[in-house]
Every structure is written in C-alpha cells, then in structure tokens.
Short mmCIF file of C-alpha atoms and ligand atoms in Angstrom, two decimals:
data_model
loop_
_atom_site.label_atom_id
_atom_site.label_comp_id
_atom_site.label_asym_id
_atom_site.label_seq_id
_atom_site.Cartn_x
_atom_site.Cartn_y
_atom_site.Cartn_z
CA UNK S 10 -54.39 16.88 -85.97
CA UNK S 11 -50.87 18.46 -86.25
CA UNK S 12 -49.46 18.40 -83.05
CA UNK S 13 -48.24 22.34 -81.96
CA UNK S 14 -45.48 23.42 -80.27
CA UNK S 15 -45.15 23.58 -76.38
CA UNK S 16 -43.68 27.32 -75.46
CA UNK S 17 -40.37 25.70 -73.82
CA UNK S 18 -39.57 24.85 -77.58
CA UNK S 19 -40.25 28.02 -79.02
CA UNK S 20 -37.97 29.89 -76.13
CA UNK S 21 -35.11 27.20 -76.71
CA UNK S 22 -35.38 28.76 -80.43
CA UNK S 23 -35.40 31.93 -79.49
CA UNK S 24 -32.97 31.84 -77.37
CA UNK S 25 -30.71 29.73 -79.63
CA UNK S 26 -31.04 32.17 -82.33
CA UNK S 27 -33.42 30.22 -84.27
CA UNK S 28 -36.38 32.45 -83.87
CA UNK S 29 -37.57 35.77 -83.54
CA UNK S 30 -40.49 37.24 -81.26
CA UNK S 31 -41.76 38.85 -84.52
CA UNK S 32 -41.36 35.85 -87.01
CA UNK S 33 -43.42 33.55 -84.07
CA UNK S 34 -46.34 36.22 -84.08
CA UNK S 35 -46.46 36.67 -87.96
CA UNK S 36 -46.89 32.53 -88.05
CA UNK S 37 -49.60 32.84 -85.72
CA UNK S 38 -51.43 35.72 -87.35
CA UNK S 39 -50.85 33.58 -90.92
CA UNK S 40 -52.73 30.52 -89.61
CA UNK S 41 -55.85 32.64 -88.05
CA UNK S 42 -55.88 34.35 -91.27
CA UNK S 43 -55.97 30.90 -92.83
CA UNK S 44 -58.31 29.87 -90.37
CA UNK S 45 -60.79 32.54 -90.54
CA UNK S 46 -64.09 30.02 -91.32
CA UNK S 47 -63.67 28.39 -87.81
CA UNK S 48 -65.06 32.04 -86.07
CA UNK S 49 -62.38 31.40 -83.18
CA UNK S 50 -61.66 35.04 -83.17
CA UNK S 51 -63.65 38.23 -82.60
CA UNK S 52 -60.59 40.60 -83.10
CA UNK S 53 -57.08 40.42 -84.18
CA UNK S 54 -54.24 42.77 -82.87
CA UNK S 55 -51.75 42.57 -85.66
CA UNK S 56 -49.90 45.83 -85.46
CA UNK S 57 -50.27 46.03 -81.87
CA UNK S 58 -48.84 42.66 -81.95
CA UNK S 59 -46.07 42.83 -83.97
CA UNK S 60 -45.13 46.10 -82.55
CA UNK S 61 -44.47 44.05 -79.27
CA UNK S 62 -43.38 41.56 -80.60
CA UNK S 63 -40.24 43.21 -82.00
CA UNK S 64 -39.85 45.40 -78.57
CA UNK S 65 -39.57 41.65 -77.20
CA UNK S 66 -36.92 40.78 -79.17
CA UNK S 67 -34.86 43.64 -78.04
CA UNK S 68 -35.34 42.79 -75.03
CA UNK S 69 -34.04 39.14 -75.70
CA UNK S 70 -31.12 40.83 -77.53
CA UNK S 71 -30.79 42.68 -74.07
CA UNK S 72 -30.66 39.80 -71.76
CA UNK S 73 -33.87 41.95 -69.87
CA UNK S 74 -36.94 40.14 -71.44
CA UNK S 75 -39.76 38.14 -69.04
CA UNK S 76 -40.88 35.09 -68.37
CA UNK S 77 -43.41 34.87 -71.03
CA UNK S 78 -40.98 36.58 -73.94
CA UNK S 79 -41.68 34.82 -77.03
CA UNK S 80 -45.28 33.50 -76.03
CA UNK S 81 -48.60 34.69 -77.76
CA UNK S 82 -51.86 34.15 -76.21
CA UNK S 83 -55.30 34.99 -77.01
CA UNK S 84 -57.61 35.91 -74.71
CA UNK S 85 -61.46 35.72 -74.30
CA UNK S 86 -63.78 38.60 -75.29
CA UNK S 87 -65.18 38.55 -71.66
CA UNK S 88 -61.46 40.18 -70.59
CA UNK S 89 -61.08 44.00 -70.72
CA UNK S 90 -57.69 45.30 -72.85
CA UNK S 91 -57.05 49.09 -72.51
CA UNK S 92 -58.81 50.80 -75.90
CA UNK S 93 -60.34 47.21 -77.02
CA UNK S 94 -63.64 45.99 -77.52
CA UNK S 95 -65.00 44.30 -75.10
CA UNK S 96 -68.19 42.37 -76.35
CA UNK S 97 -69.13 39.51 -74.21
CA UNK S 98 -70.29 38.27 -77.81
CA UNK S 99 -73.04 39.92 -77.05
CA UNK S 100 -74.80 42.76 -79.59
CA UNK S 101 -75.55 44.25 -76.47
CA UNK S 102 -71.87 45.18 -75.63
CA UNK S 103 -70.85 45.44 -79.74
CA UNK S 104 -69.34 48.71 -79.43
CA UNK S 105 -68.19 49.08 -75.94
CA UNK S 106 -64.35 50.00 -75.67
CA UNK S 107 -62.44 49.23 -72.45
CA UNK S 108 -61.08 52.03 -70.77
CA UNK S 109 -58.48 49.77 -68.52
CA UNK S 110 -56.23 46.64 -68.58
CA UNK S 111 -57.83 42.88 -66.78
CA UNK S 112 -55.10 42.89 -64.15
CA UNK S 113 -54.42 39.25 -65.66
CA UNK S 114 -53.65 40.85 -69.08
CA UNK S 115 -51.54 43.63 -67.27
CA UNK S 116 -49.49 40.76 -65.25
CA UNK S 117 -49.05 38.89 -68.84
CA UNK S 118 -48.02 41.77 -70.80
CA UNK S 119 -45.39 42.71 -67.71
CA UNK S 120 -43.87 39.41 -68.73
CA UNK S 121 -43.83 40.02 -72.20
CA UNK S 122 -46.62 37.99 -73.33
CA UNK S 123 -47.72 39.24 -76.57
CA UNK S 124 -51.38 39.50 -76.93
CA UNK S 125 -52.69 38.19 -80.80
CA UNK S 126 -56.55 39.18 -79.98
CA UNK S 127 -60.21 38.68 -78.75
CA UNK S 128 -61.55 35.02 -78.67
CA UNK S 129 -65.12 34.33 -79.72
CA UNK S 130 -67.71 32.91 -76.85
CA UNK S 131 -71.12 31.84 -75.85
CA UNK S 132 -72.88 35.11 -75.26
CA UNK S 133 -72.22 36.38 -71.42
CA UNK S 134 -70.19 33.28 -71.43
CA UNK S 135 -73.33 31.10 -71.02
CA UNK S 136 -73.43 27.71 -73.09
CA UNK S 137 -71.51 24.78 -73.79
CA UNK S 138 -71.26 24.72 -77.35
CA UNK S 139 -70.11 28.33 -78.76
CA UNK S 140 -72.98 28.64 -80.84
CA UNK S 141 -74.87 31.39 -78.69
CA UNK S 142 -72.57 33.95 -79.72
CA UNK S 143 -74.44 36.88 -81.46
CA UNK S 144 -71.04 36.76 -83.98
CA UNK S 145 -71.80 33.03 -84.83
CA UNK S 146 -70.61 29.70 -84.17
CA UNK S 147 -67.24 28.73 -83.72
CA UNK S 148 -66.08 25.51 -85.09
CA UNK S 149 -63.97 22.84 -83.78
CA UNK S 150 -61.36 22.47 -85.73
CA UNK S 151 -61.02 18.56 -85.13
CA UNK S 152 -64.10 18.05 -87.00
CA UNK S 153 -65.95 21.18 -88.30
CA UNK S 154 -69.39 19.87 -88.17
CA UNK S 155 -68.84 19.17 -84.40
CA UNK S 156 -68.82 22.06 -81.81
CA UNK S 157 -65.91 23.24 -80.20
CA UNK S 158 -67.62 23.06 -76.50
CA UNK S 159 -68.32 26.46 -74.47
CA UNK S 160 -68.54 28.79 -73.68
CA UNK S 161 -64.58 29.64 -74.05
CA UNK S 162 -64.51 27.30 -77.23
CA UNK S 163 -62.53 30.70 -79.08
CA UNK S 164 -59.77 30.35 -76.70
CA UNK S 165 -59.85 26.46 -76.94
CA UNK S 166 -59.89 26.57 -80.94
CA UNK S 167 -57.47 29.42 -80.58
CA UNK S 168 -55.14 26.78 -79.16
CA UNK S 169 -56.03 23.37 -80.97
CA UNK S 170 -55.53 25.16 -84.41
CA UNK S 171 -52.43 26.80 -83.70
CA UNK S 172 -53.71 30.27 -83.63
CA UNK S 173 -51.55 31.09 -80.60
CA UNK S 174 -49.62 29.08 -77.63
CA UNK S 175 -52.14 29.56 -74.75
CA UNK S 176 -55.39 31.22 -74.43
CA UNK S 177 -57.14 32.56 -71.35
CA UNK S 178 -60.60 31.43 -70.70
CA UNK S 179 -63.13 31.65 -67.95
CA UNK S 180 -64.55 28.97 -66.18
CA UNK S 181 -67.83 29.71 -64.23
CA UNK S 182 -69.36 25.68 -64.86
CA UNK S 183 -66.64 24.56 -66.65
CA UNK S 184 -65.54 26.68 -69.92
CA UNK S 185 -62.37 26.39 -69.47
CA UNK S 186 -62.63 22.60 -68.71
CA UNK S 187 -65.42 21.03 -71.39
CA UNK S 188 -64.06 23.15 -74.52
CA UNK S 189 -60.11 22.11 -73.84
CA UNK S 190 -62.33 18.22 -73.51
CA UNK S 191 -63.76 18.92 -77.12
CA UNK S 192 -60.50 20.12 -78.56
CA UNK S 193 -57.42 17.85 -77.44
CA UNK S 194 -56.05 20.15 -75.24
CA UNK S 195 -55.02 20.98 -71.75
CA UNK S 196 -57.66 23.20 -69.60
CA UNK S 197 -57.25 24.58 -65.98
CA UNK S 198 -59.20 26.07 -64.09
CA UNK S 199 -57.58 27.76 -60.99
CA UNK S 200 -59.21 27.54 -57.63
CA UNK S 201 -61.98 30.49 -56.84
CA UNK S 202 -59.53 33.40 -55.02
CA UNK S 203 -56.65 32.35 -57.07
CA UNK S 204 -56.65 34.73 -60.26
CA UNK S 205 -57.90 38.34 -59.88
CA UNK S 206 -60.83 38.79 -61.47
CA UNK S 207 -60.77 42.23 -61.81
CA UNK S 208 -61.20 43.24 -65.96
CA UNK S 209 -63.64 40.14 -66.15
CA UNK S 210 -66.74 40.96 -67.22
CA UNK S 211 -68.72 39.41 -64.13
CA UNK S 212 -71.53 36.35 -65.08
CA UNK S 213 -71.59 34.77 -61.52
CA UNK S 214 -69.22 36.50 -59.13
CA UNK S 215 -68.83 33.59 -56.68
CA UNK S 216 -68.07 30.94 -59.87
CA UNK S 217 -65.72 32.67 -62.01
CA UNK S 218 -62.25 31.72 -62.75
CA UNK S 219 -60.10 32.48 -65.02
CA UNK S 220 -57.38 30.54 -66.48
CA UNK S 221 -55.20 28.98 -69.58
CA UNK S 222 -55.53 26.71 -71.97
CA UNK S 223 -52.51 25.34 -73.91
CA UNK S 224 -51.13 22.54 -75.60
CA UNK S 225 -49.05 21.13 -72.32
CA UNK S 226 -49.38 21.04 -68.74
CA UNK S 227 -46.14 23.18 -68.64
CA UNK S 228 -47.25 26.05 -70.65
CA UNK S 229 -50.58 26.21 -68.31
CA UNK S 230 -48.20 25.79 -65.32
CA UNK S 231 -46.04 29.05 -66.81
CA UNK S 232 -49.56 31.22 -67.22
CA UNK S 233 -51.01 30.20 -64.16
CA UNK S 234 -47.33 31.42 -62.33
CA UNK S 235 -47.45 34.51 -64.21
CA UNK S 236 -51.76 35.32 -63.63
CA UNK S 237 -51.98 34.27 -59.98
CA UNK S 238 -51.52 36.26 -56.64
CA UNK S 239 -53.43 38.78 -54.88
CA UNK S 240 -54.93 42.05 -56.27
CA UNK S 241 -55.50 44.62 -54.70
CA UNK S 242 -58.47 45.38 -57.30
CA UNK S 243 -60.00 42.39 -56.44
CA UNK S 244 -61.07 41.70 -52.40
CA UNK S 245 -61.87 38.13 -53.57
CA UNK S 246 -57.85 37.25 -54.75
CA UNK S 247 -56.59 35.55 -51.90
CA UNK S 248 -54.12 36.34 -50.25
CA UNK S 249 -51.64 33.00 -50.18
CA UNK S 250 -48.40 32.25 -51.18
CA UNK S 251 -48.22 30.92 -55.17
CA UNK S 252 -45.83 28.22 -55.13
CA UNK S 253 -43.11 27.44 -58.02
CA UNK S 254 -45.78 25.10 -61.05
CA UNK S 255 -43.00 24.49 -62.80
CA UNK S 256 -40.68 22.82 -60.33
CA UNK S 257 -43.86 20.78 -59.45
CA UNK S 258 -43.63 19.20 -62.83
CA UNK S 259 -40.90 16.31 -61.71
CA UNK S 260 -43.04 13.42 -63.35
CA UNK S 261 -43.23 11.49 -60.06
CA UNK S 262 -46.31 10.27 -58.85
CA UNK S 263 -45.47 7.31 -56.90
CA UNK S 264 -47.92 6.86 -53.86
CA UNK S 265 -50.07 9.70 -54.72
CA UNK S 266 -53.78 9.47 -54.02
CA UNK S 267 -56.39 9.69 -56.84
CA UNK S 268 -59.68 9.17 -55.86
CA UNK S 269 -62.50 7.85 -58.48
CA UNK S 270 -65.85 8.75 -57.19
CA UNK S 271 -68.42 5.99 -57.78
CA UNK S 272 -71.10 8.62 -58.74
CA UNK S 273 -69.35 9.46 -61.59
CA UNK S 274 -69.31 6.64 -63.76
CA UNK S 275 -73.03 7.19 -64.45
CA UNK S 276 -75.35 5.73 -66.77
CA UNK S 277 -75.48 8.24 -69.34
CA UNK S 278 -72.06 7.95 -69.99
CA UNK S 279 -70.37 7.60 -73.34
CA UNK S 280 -68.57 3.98 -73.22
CA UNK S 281 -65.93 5.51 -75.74
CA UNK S 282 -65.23 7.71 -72.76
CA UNK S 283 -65.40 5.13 -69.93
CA UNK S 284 -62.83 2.82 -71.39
CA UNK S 285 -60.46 6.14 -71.81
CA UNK S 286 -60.44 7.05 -68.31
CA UNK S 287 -59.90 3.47 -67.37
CA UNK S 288 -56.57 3.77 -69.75
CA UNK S 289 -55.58 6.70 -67.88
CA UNK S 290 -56.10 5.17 -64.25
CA UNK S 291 -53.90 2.53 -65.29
CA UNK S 292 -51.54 4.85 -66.79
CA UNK S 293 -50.86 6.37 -63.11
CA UNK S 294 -51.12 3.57 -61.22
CA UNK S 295 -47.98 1.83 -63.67
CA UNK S 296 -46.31 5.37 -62.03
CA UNK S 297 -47.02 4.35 -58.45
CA UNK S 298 -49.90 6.18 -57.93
CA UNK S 299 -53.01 4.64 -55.82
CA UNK S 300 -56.72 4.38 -56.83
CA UNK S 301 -59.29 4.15 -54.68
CA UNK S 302 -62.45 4.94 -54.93
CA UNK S 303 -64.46 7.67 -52.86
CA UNK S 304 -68.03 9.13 -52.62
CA UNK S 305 -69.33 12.23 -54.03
CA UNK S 306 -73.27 11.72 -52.67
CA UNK S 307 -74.66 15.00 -53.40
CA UNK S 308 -73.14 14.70 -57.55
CA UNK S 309 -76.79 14.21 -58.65
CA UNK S 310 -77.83 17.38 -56.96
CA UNK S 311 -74.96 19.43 -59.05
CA UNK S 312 -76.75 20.84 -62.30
CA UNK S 313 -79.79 21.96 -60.51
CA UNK S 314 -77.77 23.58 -57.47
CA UNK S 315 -75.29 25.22 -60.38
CA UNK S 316 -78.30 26.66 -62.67
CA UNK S 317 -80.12 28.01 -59.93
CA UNK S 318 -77.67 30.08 -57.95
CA UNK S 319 -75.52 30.38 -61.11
CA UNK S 320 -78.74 32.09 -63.21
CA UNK S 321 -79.55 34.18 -59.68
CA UNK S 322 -76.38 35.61 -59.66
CA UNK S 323 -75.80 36.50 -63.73
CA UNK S 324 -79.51 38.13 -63.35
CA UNK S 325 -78.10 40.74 -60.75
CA UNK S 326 -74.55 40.97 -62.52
CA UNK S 327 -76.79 41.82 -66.06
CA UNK S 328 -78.72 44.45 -64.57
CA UNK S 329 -75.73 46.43 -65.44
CA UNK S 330 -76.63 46.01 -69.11
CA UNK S 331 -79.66 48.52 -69.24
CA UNK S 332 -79.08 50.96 -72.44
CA UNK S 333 -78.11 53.72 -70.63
CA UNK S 334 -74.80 52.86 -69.53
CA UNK S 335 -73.49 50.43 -71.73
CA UNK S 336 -73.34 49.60 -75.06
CA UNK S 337 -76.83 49.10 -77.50
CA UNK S 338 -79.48 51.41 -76.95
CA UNK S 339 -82.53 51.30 -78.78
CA UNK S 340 -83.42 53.36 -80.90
CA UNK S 341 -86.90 53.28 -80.73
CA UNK S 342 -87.98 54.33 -76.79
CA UNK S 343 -90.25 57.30 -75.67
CA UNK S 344 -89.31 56.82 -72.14
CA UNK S 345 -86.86 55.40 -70.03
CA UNK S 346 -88.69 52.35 -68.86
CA UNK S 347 -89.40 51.71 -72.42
CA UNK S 348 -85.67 52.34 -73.02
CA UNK S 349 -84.57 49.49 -70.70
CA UNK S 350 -87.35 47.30 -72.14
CA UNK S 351 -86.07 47.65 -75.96
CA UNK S 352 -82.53 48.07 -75.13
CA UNK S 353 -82.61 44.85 -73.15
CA UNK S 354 -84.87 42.81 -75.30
CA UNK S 355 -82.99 43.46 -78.83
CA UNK S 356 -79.17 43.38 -77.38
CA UNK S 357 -79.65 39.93 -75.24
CA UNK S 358 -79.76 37.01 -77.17
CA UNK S 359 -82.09 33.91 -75.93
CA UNK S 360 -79.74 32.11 -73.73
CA UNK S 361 -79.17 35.25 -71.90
CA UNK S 362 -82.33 36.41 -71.38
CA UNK S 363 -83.76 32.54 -70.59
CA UNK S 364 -81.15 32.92 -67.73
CA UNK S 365 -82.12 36.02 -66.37
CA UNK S 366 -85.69 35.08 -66.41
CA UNK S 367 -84.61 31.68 -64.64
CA UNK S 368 -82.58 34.01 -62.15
CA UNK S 369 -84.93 36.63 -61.33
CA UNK S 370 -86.92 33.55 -60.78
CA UNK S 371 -84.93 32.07 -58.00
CA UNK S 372 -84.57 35.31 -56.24
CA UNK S 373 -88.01 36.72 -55.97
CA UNK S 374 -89.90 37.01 -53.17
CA UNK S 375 -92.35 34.05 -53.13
CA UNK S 376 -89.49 31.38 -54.20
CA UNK S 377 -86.39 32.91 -52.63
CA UNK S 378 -86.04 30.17 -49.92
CA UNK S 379 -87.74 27.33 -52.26
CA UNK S 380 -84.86 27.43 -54.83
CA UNK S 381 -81.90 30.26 -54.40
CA UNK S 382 -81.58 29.60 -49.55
CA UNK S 383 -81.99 25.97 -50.75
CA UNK S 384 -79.40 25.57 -53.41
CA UNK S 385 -76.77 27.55 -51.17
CA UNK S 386 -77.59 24.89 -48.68
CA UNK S 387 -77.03 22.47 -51.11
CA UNK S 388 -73.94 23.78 -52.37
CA UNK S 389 -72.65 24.24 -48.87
CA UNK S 390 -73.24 20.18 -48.97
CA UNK S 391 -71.25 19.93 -52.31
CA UNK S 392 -68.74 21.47 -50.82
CA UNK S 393 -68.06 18.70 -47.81
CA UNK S 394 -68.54 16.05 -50.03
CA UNK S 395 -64.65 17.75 -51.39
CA UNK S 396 -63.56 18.24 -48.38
CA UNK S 397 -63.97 14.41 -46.96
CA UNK S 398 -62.94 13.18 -50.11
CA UNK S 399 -59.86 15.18 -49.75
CA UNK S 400 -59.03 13.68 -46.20
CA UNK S 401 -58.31 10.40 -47.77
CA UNK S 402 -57.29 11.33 -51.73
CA UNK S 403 -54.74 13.95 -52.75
CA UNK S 404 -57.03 14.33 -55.80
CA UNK S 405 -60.09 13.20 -57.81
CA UNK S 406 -60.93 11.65 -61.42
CA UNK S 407 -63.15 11.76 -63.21
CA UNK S 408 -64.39 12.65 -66.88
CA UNK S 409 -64.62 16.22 -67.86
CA UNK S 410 -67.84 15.56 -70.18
CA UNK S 411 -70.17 12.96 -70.85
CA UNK S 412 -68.87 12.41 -74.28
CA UNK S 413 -67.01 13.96 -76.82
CA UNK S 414 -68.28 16.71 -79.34
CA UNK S 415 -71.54 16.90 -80.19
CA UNK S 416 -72.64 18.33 -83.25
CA UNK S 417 -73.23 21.83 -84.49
CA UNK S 418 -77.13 22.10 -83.48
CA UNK S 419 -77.60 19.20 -81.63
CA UNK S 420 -78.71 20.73 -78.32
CA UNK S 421 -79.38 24.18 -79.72
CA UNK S 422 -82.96 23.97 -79.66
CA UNK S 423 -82.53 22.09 -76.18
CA UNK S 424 -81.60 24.15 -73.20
CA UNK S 425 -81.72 20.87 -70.50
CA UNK S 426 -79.95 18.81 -72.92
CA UNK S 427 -77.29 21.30 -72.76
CA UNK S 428 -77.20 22.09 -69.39
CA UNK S 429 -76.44 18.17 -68.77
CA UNK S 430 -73.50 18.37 -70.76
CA UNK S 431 -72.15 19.86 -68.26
CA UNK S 432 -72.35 17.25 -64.95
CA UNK S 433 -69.06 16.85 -64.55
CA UNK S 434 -67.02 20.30 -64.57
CA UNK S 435 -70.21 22.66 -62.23
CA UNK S 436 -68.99 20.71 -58.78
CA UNK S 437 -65.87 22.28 -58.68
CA UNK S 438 -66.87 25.65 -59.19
CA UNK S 439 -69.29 25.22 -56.73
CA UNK S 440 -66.73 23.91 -54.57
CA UNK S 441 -64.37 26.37 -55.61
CA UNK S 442 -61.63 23.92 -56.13
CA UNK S 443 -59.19 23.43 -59.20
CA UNK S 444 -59.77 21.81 -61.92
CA UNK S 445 -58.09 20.54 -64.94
CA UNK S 446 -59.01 18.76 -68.09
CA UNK S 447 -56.14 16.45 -69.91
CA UNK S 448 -56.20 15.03 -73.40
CA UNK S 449 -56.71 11.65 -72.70
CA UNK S 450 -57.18 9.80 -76.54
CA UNK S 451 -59.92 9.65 -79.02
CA UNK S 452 -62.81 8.08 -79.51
CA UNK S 453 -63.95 6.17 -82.97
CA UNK S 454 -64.33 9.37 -85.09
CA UNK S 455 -60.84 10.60 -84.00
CA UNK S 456 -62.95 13.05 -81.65
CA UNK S 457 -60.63 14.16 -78.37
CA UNK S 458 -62.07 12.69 -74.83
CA UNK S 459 -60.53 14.75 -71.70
CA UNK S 460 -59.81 13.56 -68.04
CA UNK S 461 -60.66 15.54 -65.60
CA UNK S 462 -58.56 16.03 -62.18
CA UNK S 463 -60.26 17.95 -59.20
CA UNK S 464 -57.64 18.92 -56.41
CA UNK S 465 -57.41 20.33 -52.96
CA UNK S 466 -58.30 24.20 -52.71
CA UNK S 467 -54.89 26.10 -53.71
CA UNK S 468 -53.83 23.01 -55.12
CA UNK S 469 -52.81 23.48 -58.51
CA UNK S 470 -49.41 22.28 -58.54
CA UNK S 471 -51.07 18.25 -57.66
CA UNK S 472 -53.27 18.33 -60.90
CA UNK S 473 -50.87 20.16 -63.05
CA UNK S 474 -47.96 17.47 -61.68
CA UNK S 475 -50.60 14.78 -63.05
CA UNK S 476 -51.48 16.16 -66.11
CA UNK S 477 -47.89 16.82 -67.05
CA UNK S 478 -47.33 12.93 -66.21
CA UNK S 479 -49.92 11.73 -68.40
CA UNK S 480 -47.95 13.69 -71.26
CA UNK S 481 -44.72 11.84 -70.65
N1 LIG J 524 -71.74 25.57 -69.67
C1 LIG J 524 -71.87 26.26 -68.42
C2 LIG J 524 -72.99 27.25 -68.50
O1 LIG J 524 -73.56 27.34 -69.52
C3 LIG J 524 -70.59 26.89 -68.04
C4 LIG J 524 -70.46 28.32 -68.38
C5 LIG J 524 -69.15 28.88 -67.94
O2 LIG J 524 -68.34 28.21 -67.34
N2 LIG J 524 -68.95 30.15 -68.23
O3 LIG J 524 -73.30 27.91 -67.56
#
C-alpha cells in the first residue's frame, strides 16, 4: 500500500506555499468518495469541512492559525459533534442528533483541526472485526476480503486508505490498538484519566479511552498534546501535568528498559507474528535499548476478567437505550413495558444484546460475587502484575494480536473465537495503562502485523519515543 503523508509534511507545504487548507480537504473527500465500497465512513462533512477549511487558511495567511491547522481527522461515530448524528452504528441510535461538542472534538477544532466525518464501528463499539455494525462491514483496505479489526476499524481504514491524517478511536479492550494492528498503522491508546471522556458515548466507563490513530508516531504524539488534560466535564480526567510528546520524540533509546513478558509468547500464536516481534526487539536493542524478560502471571486470567466486568458495566451504561429517550422506538407497543421490550429487541443488534444478557448476568443477585466481586479481584491482581513489572522495565512488548487479519466472516458466527482475538490489548485497559500498537512488517500475504508497547500510567511520551524509533 501507498504510503500517506505524515502531517509535519503537509504543514511544511502549507506553510511553504505549496498547499492550501482547502485543496488538502478536497483530496481527502476525493479518495473517500473513491473509496466508498470499503464502508469506513458513516457520514461525511463536506461543506462543513471545506467551510473550515478555507477559514484555516486565513488564518495561516494571518500568522494566527493552531497547532493542528492544515490536519483533517475523522472521528468515530461513538463521539458526539454539535447537530451530528450520533449512531453508535447502532439502528437503535439511527436518528439521534447531538445537541453538544465531545470536549475532545471541541479541543481539536480550537486548534484548527478540520473534522471530514463519522467513522463506521462495531455496534456500541463491541467486536473486533467491524462487521457488527447495523450499517455493514467495513473493509480493510490492505486486502478487502480480510477485516479491518474492531471495533474502531472506520477510524483505522479512515487512516490506512488515506481518507484523512488521523482518526480518533476508542479503546475499551483494545479498538484503538487491534484495528491500527490489522491496518499498518500507528494506534494509541492513552492511559484511563488521560483524555476526557465527556461526548463519548459510554460502553464501560472504567475501560474507555479515547485516542488517535495516524500514519506516524508524531502525528499521534500532536493529537494526543492537543486531546489530553483535565475536564472539568469529566471527574475521571486527571488532573496531571501533560508533558511536551513531541520533544519526547529525540530517537534515543539507549539503556531504556523493555520488558518481554514470557506469558506472552503463547501457543496460539501466529509464527508470522513471532518472528516480527523478534525483528523489532533486535531493532531496539541495535539502539541501546535492554531486553529482559518479566512476568505477567495473571495474562491467562485477562479475557475472562475483561468480558465479565466489561459486559457488567455496558449492561448498566445500555439501560439508557430504552425507546423512550433515545433514538428507535417501536412502533408496535400497547404499553410501556412492552415499549422497552420491542424498542430494545429490534434496535440492538446480537452482539449487543449477547453482552447485556452476559452483563446482567454477572451482576445479579445469585452470581454477583461468583463472577462480577471476583473479576474486580482479579483485575485488582492484573493490575500489580504492571506495577512490578514496571519496577524493573520502563516498558513492555508484546504483540498487539494473535495474528494478522482474519477474514470477513471468520469468527462471525463465533463469539469466543472472537473474544480471543483480543488477549493481548484487554490487560491494559484493565490496568489502565497506555498502550500503543506500531507497524511492525508483514506477514506472507502482505497482511500488516503490529507491536504492541504497554508503558507506565501517564506514560505516553516512553511508548510514543519507541514507536517513533522504530519508524526511523
Ligand atoms: N474487541 C473488544 C470487545 O469487543 C474491544 C472493544 C473496544 O475496545 N471497544 O470488547
């Protein structure tokens, strides 16, 4: 695949003359026009765009633009935009118009971002594939029989095919992480507390990031700069200082500690994969950096811990979703406890509902401390198994998925089979560290394979400093 441009290139141009604001975003809206079969969008801004746009380039003219003059990003349909649809991918939501700004959108619009559209997604953001949208599939452009990963694989096609510089995801198991993985392209997800959340429609409150995708570790550096802080709209946006990514980005890694966990390199792992993060741990030690190899012991624990308090907490978050506030309401109801069953029933799709059936599950009475007081136990466990890790590695490797692409219907008809795809990315949400998935080659059908790198809590800067590295 054609390799895009990195938004430091574009700015030169713009700044040089070269390029307008406008002329960037009419490109972009060409090639998703062009690329309208691979489903990677659910709505296109164009005049709101292009109106921007050319407001941007009097500000250039000016001298007054922002940081993020020149750069257009797409974001994910599970992010509010004043007077948008907001579906979720859901038919549940198909109608619903936002009355506010996400205050990540607000921050990236302040720096004169322009915003191209609405990414498709796995339906409440649940999946690993894209394929559970009610909108249908979204294709990876690498290979269109193969799936683009999930459930942010809009925002990661957006990206691979040129659609738009960056894209913002969320990452509640790892969709930011495993789509990026499937595509070729960079993927970070921010530590939980790091980007306000506020505008984001909630699937598991104490999971969900948000965060870019883009074609270098410097143009995720630039979005994360721009999204991250405190919010006052949000009492889970921490309140620490958000250090300078970019001046991170000085390409030395010598004596920096990477730790390779020895639960990771499990059996079900592709070889294809294997022998690519191998390549990459050589890569940084050649640049001075030392491997050693630590203990996760609870990794086999991971899925299970993830789906149950992951399902527990989408269950109360979709309660929300009852045809009498939001969105679809059926037509058919007498009463109102019909109302909620139709409404409910006919806007979820199966994913969703499986989940909230799972969820409910977990919390009722008879199995609350069985499965939902055990898994936070668990997770509590997960979490020290980071932290003592962390006491003797600055970071950790390892894959970000099991293998590359799968194809279109594989799993579909195989919820577990799914779920496992995603060992590798749930421990850090569960952790609440960062994360961040780097192209790391191919394997034997030219499909992308993606290294994953797990830092400290508020650590960004370490992983992004690593990813940019393995660019160089
Ligand atoms: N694939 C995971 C899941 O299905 C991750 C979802 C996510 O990060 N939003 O739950």
């Amino acid at each position: 695949m054609k390799r895009h441009t990195a938004f430091h290139e574009t700015r030169a141009a713009l700044e040089a003359g070269e390029a307008t604001c406008e002329g960037i975003t009419r490109q972009y809206l060409e090639t998703i026009e062009k690329g309208k079969r691979l489903n990677a969008f659910l709505a296109v801004f164009p005049e709101q765009a292009l109106g921007r746009a050319c407001a941007v380039d009097r500000k250039l003219a000016g001298g007054t633009a922002g940081r993020l003059a020149g750069m257009v990003i797409a974001v994910k349909d599970v992010l509010c935009v004043k007077n948008e649809r907001v579906t979720c991918a859901s038919k549940i939501l198909k109608n619903f118009v936002s009355l506010f700004d996400a205050t990540v959108v607000r921050r990236l619009e302040a720096e004169d971002a322009v915003i191209i559209g609405k990414t498709n997604m796995d339906e409440f953001a649940m999946g690993s594939s894209t394929e559970n949208s009610a909108y249908g599939p979204v294709l990876n452009p690498v290979d269109e029989s193969r799936v683009p990963g999930g459930s942010s694989g809009g925002s990661a096609v957006a990206v691979a095919a040129g659609m738009a510089h960056t894209a913002l995801g969320s990452d509640t198991g790892g969709s930011i992480r495993q789509p990026a993985s499937f595509c070729g392209i960079v993927g970070l997800k921010p530590t939980y507390g790091r980007v306000s959340r506020y505008g984001l429609v909630a699937l598991s409150s104490s999971f969900d990031q948000i965060g870019p995708f883009a074609n270098a570790a410097s143009d995720a550096a630039r979005v994360l700069q721009v999204i991250a802080g405190h919010d006052e709209n949000d009492s889970t946006s921490a309140r620490m200082p958000v250090p300078d990514y970019l001046a991170a980005l000085d390409r030395n890694i010598r004596g920096l500690r990477i730790g390779v966990p020895r639960e990771a390199f499990i059996d079900g792992l592709n070889a294809q994969v294997r022998t690519a993060l191998e390549r990459v741990l050589d890569r940084l030690r050649e640049g001075g950096a030392v491997v050693e190899e630590v203990s996760l012991p609870c990794s086999e624990f991971v899925i299970s811990t993830y789906y149950i308090l992951m399902t527990a907490e989408a269950s109360s978050n979709l309660a929300r979703f009852d045809g009498a506030r939001y969105g679809y309401r059926s037509s058919g109801a007498r009463d109102l406890t019909e109302n909620y069953v139709r409404s409910r029933s006919e806007g979820f799709g199966a994913e969703t509902k499986r989940r909230i059936m799972l969820g409910t599950y977990v919390l009722s009475a008879g199995y609350y401390d069985a499965y939902y007081l055990k898994a936070q136990k668990v997770r509590r466990l997960i979490q020290e198994d980071f932290l003592n890790a962390f006491r003797r590695v600055d970071c950790v490797c390892m894959p970000t998925a099991p293998t590359t692409a799968f194809a279109r219907g594989e799993k579909a008809d195989d919820p577990l089979e799914m779920y496992l795809s995603d060992v590798y990315t749930v421990s850090a949400n569960l952790a609440g560290v960062p994360a961040i998935s780097v192209p790391a080659g191919s394997d034997d059908r030219g499909l992308p394979i993606g290294a994953q790198f797990i830092g400290r809590q508020f650590d960004e800067a370490t992983i992004l400093k690593i990813a940019d590295f393995l660019e160089s």
